[in-house]
Amino acid sequence: MTRFSGSDRYIAPSDLQLAVNAAVRLQRPLLVKGEPGTGKTQLAEEVARSLGLSLISWHIKSTTKAQQGLYEYDAVSRLRDSQLGDERVHDIANYIVKGKLWEAFTADSPVVLLIDEIDKADIEFPNDLLLELDRMEFYVYETRQTVKAVHRPIVIITSNNEKELPDAFLRRCFFHYINFPERETLKQILHVHHGDIEAELVERALDVFFDIRQQNGIRKKPSTSELIDWLKLLMADEISREALIEKQEAQAIPPLAGALLKNEQDVHLLERLAFMHRRQKG
Amino acid sequence: MLVDFFTAVRQAGVPCTLREWLDLVAALAADVTFASMDDFYVLARTVLVKDEAHYDRFDRAFAAYFKGIESVELDVAQLIPREWLLNQWQRWLTEEERQQLQQHDNLQELMEKLYQRLREQKERHAGGNKWIGTGGTSPFGAYGDHPQGIRIGQDGNRRHSAVKVWDQRLFRDLDGDATLGIRQIQMALRRLRQFARDGAADELDLEHTIRATARQAGKLDLQMRAERHNAVKVLLFFDIGGSMDPYVQLCEELFSACRTEFKHLEYFYFHNCIYESVWKTNMRRQHNRTELEGIWRTYEADYKVIIIGDGSMAPWEVTHPGGSVEHFNQEAGSVWLQRLKSHFRKVVWLNPMAERYWDYTESLVLIRQLMEGHMYPLSLSGVEEAIHHLSR
C-alpha cells in the first residue's frame, strides 16, 4: 500500500504522516485530536484521496448510538406493512437498515472510515464499539448472521476533547495530537489554499494573527480555518487589504476582524487594548 | 526489545499497557520507521501515549532515556577521522535488502562490534556492508540505511532536521495539573450528571409503544414517559475578597461553567471562613444575609456542596469564637463547618492555591482536617477528583 504524504491541497507535517502510515500499516484506528479548525476531519478526506480509496463518514451527534453504526431494525415500517398486509413483512431482513460500519465492512475495496467527533456521543459510545473496531465484525441478532470485514477499513476517529474517552478504547487506537501549525507551515497552508498572494500581505496577516492568538484572555482563539477565511475576505476587499499592509497605527483593530473573532467579549477586549495602545502613543 | 524504555515511560506516569508496547514492537518489525531517532520518537508517541496531556511526561522520559545514546554517538564521532565519512554514497535500500540486513539485538552488542571493527579497520571506506564509512549498509557510519544503525558524524538527520522535538517540550501547558479554562471545567462538571426521569409524562416512548402494540397484536398502544434531565443539585460557596483577589478570574470561570451546567444551582459568598450567615449579593452584604440555619431548612441533604476558597487566614478565625475579622461570631468557624458537613452528604473544598503550598498555612491544615481530606486543588485534575468524590 502506498504511503500517505499529504497532498496538493493539504499540508501534513511529517509526524502526522508517520502516525497515519503506522496506523495504516498495523491496521489500527487512528484517533486524532487538536484545536478546532486544525483540519482533523479534512485529514480523513485527504488520506482517502491520496491513497485512492473511497471515504465513508459517520458524523456523531449527542444522540447517536453505537448500534446505529452497525444496523437498525426499522420496527415502525414493519408494523405499518403488517397492518397493510404487505408481503415483505414475512422477511425480517427487509427491515434491517445497514449502518456506516456495515457499509465499510462489506465494501468491495478497502475504504477509509471517518468517525467524526466521537466525543459528542454518550460516554458509553466508544465502549460499545470496542469489539467491532478490534475484530472488525459484529453479529446481527434479528437475522442471526455475522458481518465480517472483507477488507479492514482504515479508521480515522476525531475528537474535540469534550469527553474523556475510556481507557479500553484508547488502548486499541493510535493517537495523534495535531499541534497548532507554526508560521512556516501556516505559510504553506495559505499557499495551498490561495495560491499566489503577495508575500507582504501574508507576512502582515500572520503577524496580526499570531498577535491576536497570543493576547491573554481571548476566549476563542482564532484557528487555521479562520485565518484562511479571513485572508479570503481581505483579498476580496481592496481597501482593507491596503489598510492592513500599511499598518495604520490609529486603527489597531485589524480590518474585517469579524472573521477572526467569534464572540463579542473578544472584540471588546481587542478594542480596549487598541484604545490603551493609542493613549500610550498620544 | 525496548523493555527498559517501556518501563521508563511507565515510570514517568504515562499510563501505557503491555498491548501498546507490543504494538510498538510490531510497528518496528513492520518497518514503519527507519534508523531515525525523530521518526522513532513520533512512532513511540503515537502508539504509547493516548492523551496530549501526557505528551510532556513522555517527552521528558524519552529525553532522559535516550540521553546516554546521544552522547555515545558524540564520543564515537571523535574517535573516527572525518574524511572517512564524506558524503559519497547515498544508498536507498529496497525492502528485500533491508530484511537481509543483520539485526542487532541491543546497543551494547552493536557498540562492541563497532569498537572491534575500529580496531581492525585502518583505512577510509565507502560503500560495502561491513566497514565503517559512508553510504553503505553497515550499521556503523553515516548516510547509510540500517534499521538499528549508529550514526557517526552525519550533518543533521538525512530525513529530518536534527532538532530534538522532545527537548522542546511543546506540550508542557497541556498537562492535567495546569489550571483550566471554562470549557474544560464544564467537561469535568458534566461527570456529575445523574439523569433521572421525573415530572409529567409528555414524551413518546417509541420502544415501549412498539412492544406494547406488538403485545396487543397490532392495535396501537401509545406509551408516554417523562423527559430525561440532570437531577443533580449543587450548592456553591465562594470565598470573596482579601487573599482571594488574585484568583478572581479563575473563580469567575468556574462559576460561569457551573451556571450553564446545572439546572439546580445555588451560590453564596463568604469571607475567609463560613460563619452563621452568608450572602448572595456583594453590594448589599451587610443587609441581605442568609442564615446558615435557613440553608439547612431550604436545601436537602442530597445537594452537593462545593466550597471555593484559599483557606488562608489567621488560625483563630477557624478555631475561636469572635475570631472573624469582620464581625463578632458567637461560635467558631470550625463549628459551622462541622454542621455544614453533617447536614450535607457530600461536601468538597476547592482551593485555587497550588497544592505544594498547602502545608505552610496553619489555617489550611486545620480546614483540611475538618474536611477529612476532601480538599482539592482548583486544577483540571483536582476538579475531576472532587467531582469523582461528589458523584460516588
Tab-separated table of C-alpha atoms in Angstrom, chain A residues 5-282:
chain	number	residue	atom	x	y	z
A	5	SER	CA	2.386	12.094	2.489
A	6	GLY	CA	-0.024	14.998	2.355
A	7	SER	CA	-1.425	16.276	-0.923
A	8	ASP	CA	-1.511	19.311	-3.137
A	9	ARG	CA	-4.258	20.835	-1.006
A	10	TYR	CA	-3.459	19.501	2.432
A	11	ILE	CA	-0.185	20.086	4.242
A	12	ALA	CA	0.611	17.219	6.581
A	13	PRO	CA	3.613	17.659	8.897
A	14	SER	CA	5.983	14.686	8.980
A	15	ASP	CA	4.833	13.471	12.390
A	16	LEU	CA	1.233	13.338	11.196
A	17	GLN	CA	2.289	11.421	8.088
A	18	LEU	CA	4.123	8.914	10.226
A	19	ALA	CA	1.161	8.454	12.558
A	20	VAL	CA	-1.168	7.842	9.616
A	21	ASN	CA	1.251	5.405	8.000
A	22	ALA	CA	1.777	3.483	11.241
A	23	ALA	CA	-1.988	3.177	11.723
A	24	VAL	CA	-2.492	2.047	8.137
A	25	ARG	CA	0.326	-0.473	8.311
A	26	LEU	CA	-0.736	-2.016	11.606
A	27	GLN	CA	-4.463	-1.701	10.849
A	28	ARG	CA	-5.306	0.202	13.971
A	29	PRO	CA	-7.832	3.024	14.269
A	30	LEU	CA	-6.142	6.425	14.454
A	31	LEU	CA	-7.557	8.845	16.985
A	32	VAL	CA	-6.884	12.470	16.058
A	33	LYS	CA	-7.283	15.340	18.476
A	34	GLY	CA	-6.364	19.003	18.230
A	35	GLU	CA	-7.678	22.535	18.476
A	36	PRO	CA	-10.836	23.141	16.450
A	37	GLY	CA	-10.008	24.233	12.906
A	38	THR	CA	-6.705	22.396	12.538
A	39	GLY	CA	-8.049	20.091	9.842
A	40	LYS	CA	-8.906	16.901	11.723
A	41	THR	CA	-11.919	15.989	9.629
A	42	GLN	CA	-10.183	17.006	6.456
A	43	LEU	CA	-7.369	14.597	7.247
A	44	ALA	CA	-9.639	11.603	6.602
A	45	GLU	CA	-10.770	13.047	3.287
A	46	GLU	CA	-7.193	13.624	2.209
A	47	VAL	CA	-5.997	10.193	3.335
A	48	ALA	CA	-8.768	8.652	1.248
A	49	ARG	CA	-7.933	10.861	-1.716
A	50	SER	CA	-4.191	10.305	-1.674
A	51	LEU	CA	-4.482	6.533	-1.205
A	52	GLY	CA	-7.181	6.383	-3.858
A	53	LEU	CA	-9.828	4.901	-1.580
A	54	SER	CA	-13.410	5.945	-1.057
A	55	LEU	CA	-14.456	7.624	2.159
A	56	ILE	CA	-17.380	6.721	4.406
A	57	SER	CA	-18.070	9.378	7.034
A	58	TRP	CA	-20.072	8.807	10.160
A	59	HIS	CA	-20.792	12.094	11.910
A	60	ILE	CA	-21.574	11.643	15.572
A	61	LYS	CA	-24.159	13.680	17.472
A	62	SER	CA	-25.100	13.666	21.127
A	63	THR	CA	-27.973	11.314	20.355
A	64	THR	CA	-26.023	8.846	18.196
A	65	LYS	CA	-25.950	5.269	19.475
A	66	ALA	CA	-23.239	2.753	18.609
A	67	GLN	CA	-25.902	0.390	17.302
A	68	GLN	CA	-26.837	2.913	14.589
A	69	GLY	CA	-23.383	2.487	13.098
A	70	LEU	CA	-23.921	-1.249	12.761
A	71	TYR	CA	-27.558	-1.559	11.737
A	72	GLU	CA	-31.055	-0.545	12.764
A	73	TYR	CA	-34.167	-2.597	12.871
A	74	ASP	CA	-36.948	-0.492	11.397
A	75	ALA	CA	-39.801	-1.801	13.517
A	76	VAL	CA	-42.182	1.025	12.658
A	77	SER	CA	-42.296	0.333	8.933
A	78	ARG	CA	-42.649	-3.391	9.591
A	79	LEU	CA	-45.605	-2.634	11.836
A	80	ARG	CA	-47.125	-0.457	9.138
A	81	ASP	CA	-46.533	-3.081	6.448
A	82	SER	CA	-48.123	-5.732	8.627
A	83	GLN	CA	-51.250	-3.644	9.026
A	84	LEU	CA	-51.390	-3.041	5.277
A	85	GLY	CA	-50.854	-6.753	4.625
A	86	ASP	CA	-47.626	-6.241	2.629
A	87	GLU	CA	-45.822	-9.466	1.630
A	88	ARG	CA	-42.422	-8.068	2.611
A	89	VAL	CA	-43.376	-8.318	6.254
A	90	HIS	CA	-42.512	-12.029	6.482
A	91	ASP	CA	-38.797	-11.494	5.954
A	92	ILE	CA	-37.238	-9.570	8.803
A	93	ALA	CA	-34.157	-8.863	6.679
A	94	ASN	CA	-36.229	-6.354	4.704
A	95	TYR	CA	-36.334	-4.133	7.751
A	96	ILE	CA	-32.654	-4.204	8.686
A	97	VAL	CA	-31.142	-0.859	7.719
A	98	LYS	CA	-27.387	-1.006	7.270
A	99	GLY	CA	-25.228	1.444	9.231
A	100	LYS	CA	-21.948	3.079	8.257
A	101	LEU	CA	-19.797	0.366	9.806
A	102	TRP	CA	-21.648	-2.363	7.934
A	103	GLU	CA	-21.199	-0.390	4.742
A	104	ALA	CA	-17.464	-0.035	5.391
A	105	PHE	CA	-17.036	-3.721	6.298
A	106	THR	CA	-18.755	-5.066	3.211
A	107	ALA	CA	-17.379	-2.628	0.642
A	108	ASP	CA	-15.726	-4.247	-2.388
A	109	SER	CA	-12.408	-2.455	-1.899
A	110	PRO	CA	-10.767	-1.097	1.264
A	111	VAL	CA	-12.272	2.211	2.389
A	112	VAL	CA	-11.419	4.983	4.802
A	113	LEU	CA	-13.982	5.187	7.596
A	114	LEU	CA	-14.212	8.532	9.369
A	115	ILE	CA	-15.879	8.571	12.774
A	116	ASP	CA	-16.198	12.295	13.277
A	117	GLU	CA	-16.339	13.952	16.709
A	118	ILE	CA	-16.704	10.803	18.742
A	119	ASP	CA	-16.666	12.856	21.934
A	120	LYS	CA	-20.078	14.309	21.129
A	121	ALA	CA	-21.784	10.996	21.801
A	122	ASP	CA	-22.779	9.438	25.074
A	123	ILE	CA	-19.987	8.404	27.424
A	124	GLU	CA	-20.612	4.678	26.755
A	125	PHE	CA	-20.491	5.052	22.982
A	126	PRO	CA	-16.794	4.179	22.438
A	127	ASN	CA	-17.102	1.154	24.733
A	128	ASP	CA	-19.927	-0.207	22.632
A	129	LEU	CA	-17.657	-0.231	19.597
A	130	LEU	CA	-14.661	-2.000	21.157
A	131	LEU	CA	-15.125	-5.420	19.640
A	132	GLU	CA	-16.363	-4.086	16.323
A	133	LEU	CA	-13.244	-1.950	15.828
A	134	ASP	CA	-10.890	-4.596	17.168
A	135	ARG	CA	-12.085	-7.690	15.323
A	136	MET	CA	-13.938	-5.786	12.604
A	137	GLU	CA	-17.015	-7.966	12.875
A	138	PHE	CA	-20.394	-7.924	14.591
A	139	TYR	CA	-23.461	-10.118	14.996
A	140	VAL	CA	-26.930	-9.277	13.729
A	141	TYR	CA	-29.403	-10.757	16.196
A	142	GLU	CA	-32.513	-10.364	14.058
A	143	THR	CA	-31.203	-12.357	11.116
A	144	ARG	CA	-28.629	-14.458	13.050
A	145	GLN	CA	-25.742	-13.572	10.771
A	146	THR	CA	-22.212	-12.373	11.444
A	147	VAL	CA	-20.975	-9.465	9.403
A	148	LYS	CA	-17.209	-9.638	9.000
A	149	ALA	CA	-14.994	-7.090	7.280
A	150	VAL	CA	-13.946	-8.196	3.795
A	151	HIS	CA	-11.165	-5.623	3.833
A	152	ARG	CA	-10.260	-3.986	7.117
A	153	PRO	CA	-11.116	-0.315	6.645
A	154	ILE	CA	-8.690	2.434	7.630
A	155	VAL	CA	-10.453	4.009	10.588
A	156	ILE	CA	-9.852	7.645	11.468
A	157	ILE	CA	-11.561	8.993	14.569
A	158	THR	CA	-11.632	12.656	15.525
A	159	SER	CA	-12.300	14.118	18.939
A	160	ASN	CA	-12.614	17.652	20.267
A	161	ASN	CA	-11.802	16.625	23.798
A	162	GLU	CA	-15.258	17.307	25.169
A	163	LYS	CA	-15.321	13.982	26.923
A	164	GLU	CA	-12.687	11.721	28.291
A	165	LEU	CA	-12.600	8.515	26.225
A	166	PRO	CA	-12.500	5.185	28.076
A	167	ASP	CA	-9.086	3.548	28.561
A	168	ALA	CA	-10.069	0.272	26.936
A	169	PHE	CA	-10.978	2.171	23.802
A	170	LEU	CA	-7.785	4.242	23.819
A	171	ARG	CA	-5.617	1.150	24.135
A	172	ARG	CA	-6.927	-0.079	20.795
A	173	CYS	CA	-6.212	3.170	18.958
A	174	PHE	CA	-3.134	5.004	17.840
A	175	PHE	CA	-3.237	8.608	18.880
A	176	HIS	CA	-2.061	11.837	17.342
A	177	TYR	CA	-2.495	15.374	18.589
A	178	ILE	CA	-2.419	17.918	15.765
A	179	ASN	CA	-0.409	20.758	17.172
A	180	PHE	CA	-1.220	24.285	16.114
A	181	PRO	CA	0.892	24.872	12.977
A	182	GLU	CA	3.972	27.054	13.102
A	183	ARG	CA	4.470	30.121	10.987
A	184	GLU	CA	6.262	28.315	8.196
A	185	THR	CA	3.654	25.576	7.990
A	186	LEU	CA	0.905	28.176	8.010
A	187	LYS	CA	2.532	29.887	5.020
A	188	GLN	CA	2.496	26.585	3.156
A	189	ILE	CA	-1.143	26.047	4.067
A	190	LEU	CA	-2.031	29.523	2.825
A	191	HIS	CA	-0.167	28.864	-0.362
A	192	VAL	CA	-2.110	25.667	-0.899
A	193	HIS	CA	-5.414	27.430	-0.367
A	194	HIS	CA	-4.879	30.763	-2.048
A	195	GLY	CA	-2.060	30.180	-4.472
A	196	ASP	CA	-0.031	33.295	-5.081
A	197	ILE	CA	-0.936	36.051	-2.729
A	198	GLU	CA	1.564	38.774	-2.159
A	199	ALA	CA	4.175	37.750	0.363
A	200	GLU	CA	3.783	41.099	2.088
A	201	LEU	CA	0.118	40.538	2.764
A	202	VAL	CA	0.770	37.061	4.143
A	203	GLU	CA	3.513	38.320	6.443
A	204	ARG	CA	1.363	41.116	7.815
A	205	ALA	CA	-1.664	38.877	8.182
A	206	LEU	CA	0.356	36.280	10.062
A	207	ASP	CA	1.772	38.980	12.349
A	208	VAL	CA	-1.715	40.150	13.233
A	209	PHE	CA	-2.974	36.595	13.545
A	210	PHE	CA	-0.287	35.479	15.992
A	211	ASP	CA	-0.637	38.768	17.911
A	212	ILE	CA	-4.278	38.005	18.497
A	213	ARG	CA	-3.627	34.386	19.402
A	214	GLN	CA	-1.057	35.445	21.972
A	215	GLN	CA	-3.353	38.006	23.569
A	216	ASN	CA	-4.166	36.947	27.119
A	217	GLY	CA	-7.800	36.482	27.959
A	218	ILE	CA	-9.082	35.772	24.459
A	219	ARG	CA	-11.917	33.294	24.867
A	220	LYS	CA	-11.929	31.693	21.452
A	221	LYS	CA	-8.536	31.750	19.788
A	222	PRO	CA	-8.749	32.062	16.008
A	223	SER	CA	-7.675	28.879	14.239
A	224	THR	CA	-6.202	27.951	10.869
A	225	SER	CA	-9.557	27.698	9.131
A	226	GLU	CA	-10.465	31.172	10.377
A	227	LEU	CA	-7.167	32.557	9.111
A	228	ILE	CA	-7.921	31.117	5.683
A	229	ASP	CA	-11.404	32.653	5.662
A	230	TRP	CA	-10.061	35.996	6.785
A	231	LEU	CA	-7.492	36.118	4.017
A	232	LYS	CA	-10.193	35.227	1.527
A	233	LEU	CA	-12.130	38.297	2.693
A	234	LEU	CA	-9.048	40.503	2.631
A	235	MET	CA	-8.279	39.502	-0.920
A	236	ALA	CA	-11.798	40.330	-1.981
A	237	ASP	CA	-11.696	43.702	-0.300
A	238	GLU	CA	-9.093	46.014	-1.814
A	239	ILE	CA	-9.352	48.824	0.763
A	240	SER	CA	-8.929	46.807	3.957
A	241	ARG	CA	-6.069	44.941	2.341
A	242	GLU	CA	-4.166	48.171	1.855
A	243	ALA	CA	-5.021	49.258	5.374
A	244	LEU	CA	-3.510	46.061	6.683
A	245	ILE	CA	-0.319	46.339	4.680
A	246	GLU	CA	0.251	49.950	5.571
A	247	LYS	CA	-0.278	49.077	9.226
A	248	GLN	CA	-2.091	52.220	10.212
A	249	GLU	CA	-1.307	52.905	13.828
A	250	ALA	CA	-4.525	54.712	14.541
A	251	GLN	CA	-6.558	51.704	13.636
A	252	ALA	CA	-5.229	48.910	15.788
A	253	ILE	CA	-8.177	46.635	15.184
A	254	PRO	CA	-7.380	44.622	12.077
A	255	PRO	CA	-9.785	45.132	9.179
A	256	LEU	CA	-12.613	42.584	8.887
A	257	ALA	CA	-11.774	41.231	12.349
A	258	GLY	CA	-15.167	39.566	12.463
A	259	ALA	CA	-13.768	36.640	10.543
A	260	LEU	CA	-11.183	36.004	13.239
A	261	LEU	CA	-13.042	36.753	16.447
A	262	LYS	CA	-16.240	34.949	17.144
A	263	ASN	CA	-17.543	36.473	20.335
A	264	GLU	CA	-18.294	39.970	21.483
A	265	GLN	CA	-16.141	39.785	24.624
A	266	ASP	CA	-13.081	39.151	22.474
A	267	VAL	CA	-13.911	42.052	20.180
A	268	HIS	CA	-14.357	44.327	23.214
A	269	LEU	CA	-11.069	43.163	24.650
A	270	LEU	CA	-9.277	43.961	21.418
A	271	GLU	CA	-10.937	47.364	21.219
A	272	ARG	CA	-9.880	48.175	24.756
A	273	LEU	CA	-6.315	47.132	24.028
A	274	ALA	CA	-6.306	49.258	20.884
A	275	PHE	CA	-7.593	52.223	22.861
A	276	MET	CA	-4.895	51.871	25.512
A	277	HIS	CA	-2.313	51.499	22.801
A	278	ARG	CA	-3.398	54.795	21.202
A	279	ARG	CA	-3.315	56.594	24.537
A	280	GLN	CA	0.229	55.486	25.184
A	281	LYS	CA	1.220	56.875	21.805
A	282	GLY	CA	-0.517	60.185	22.244
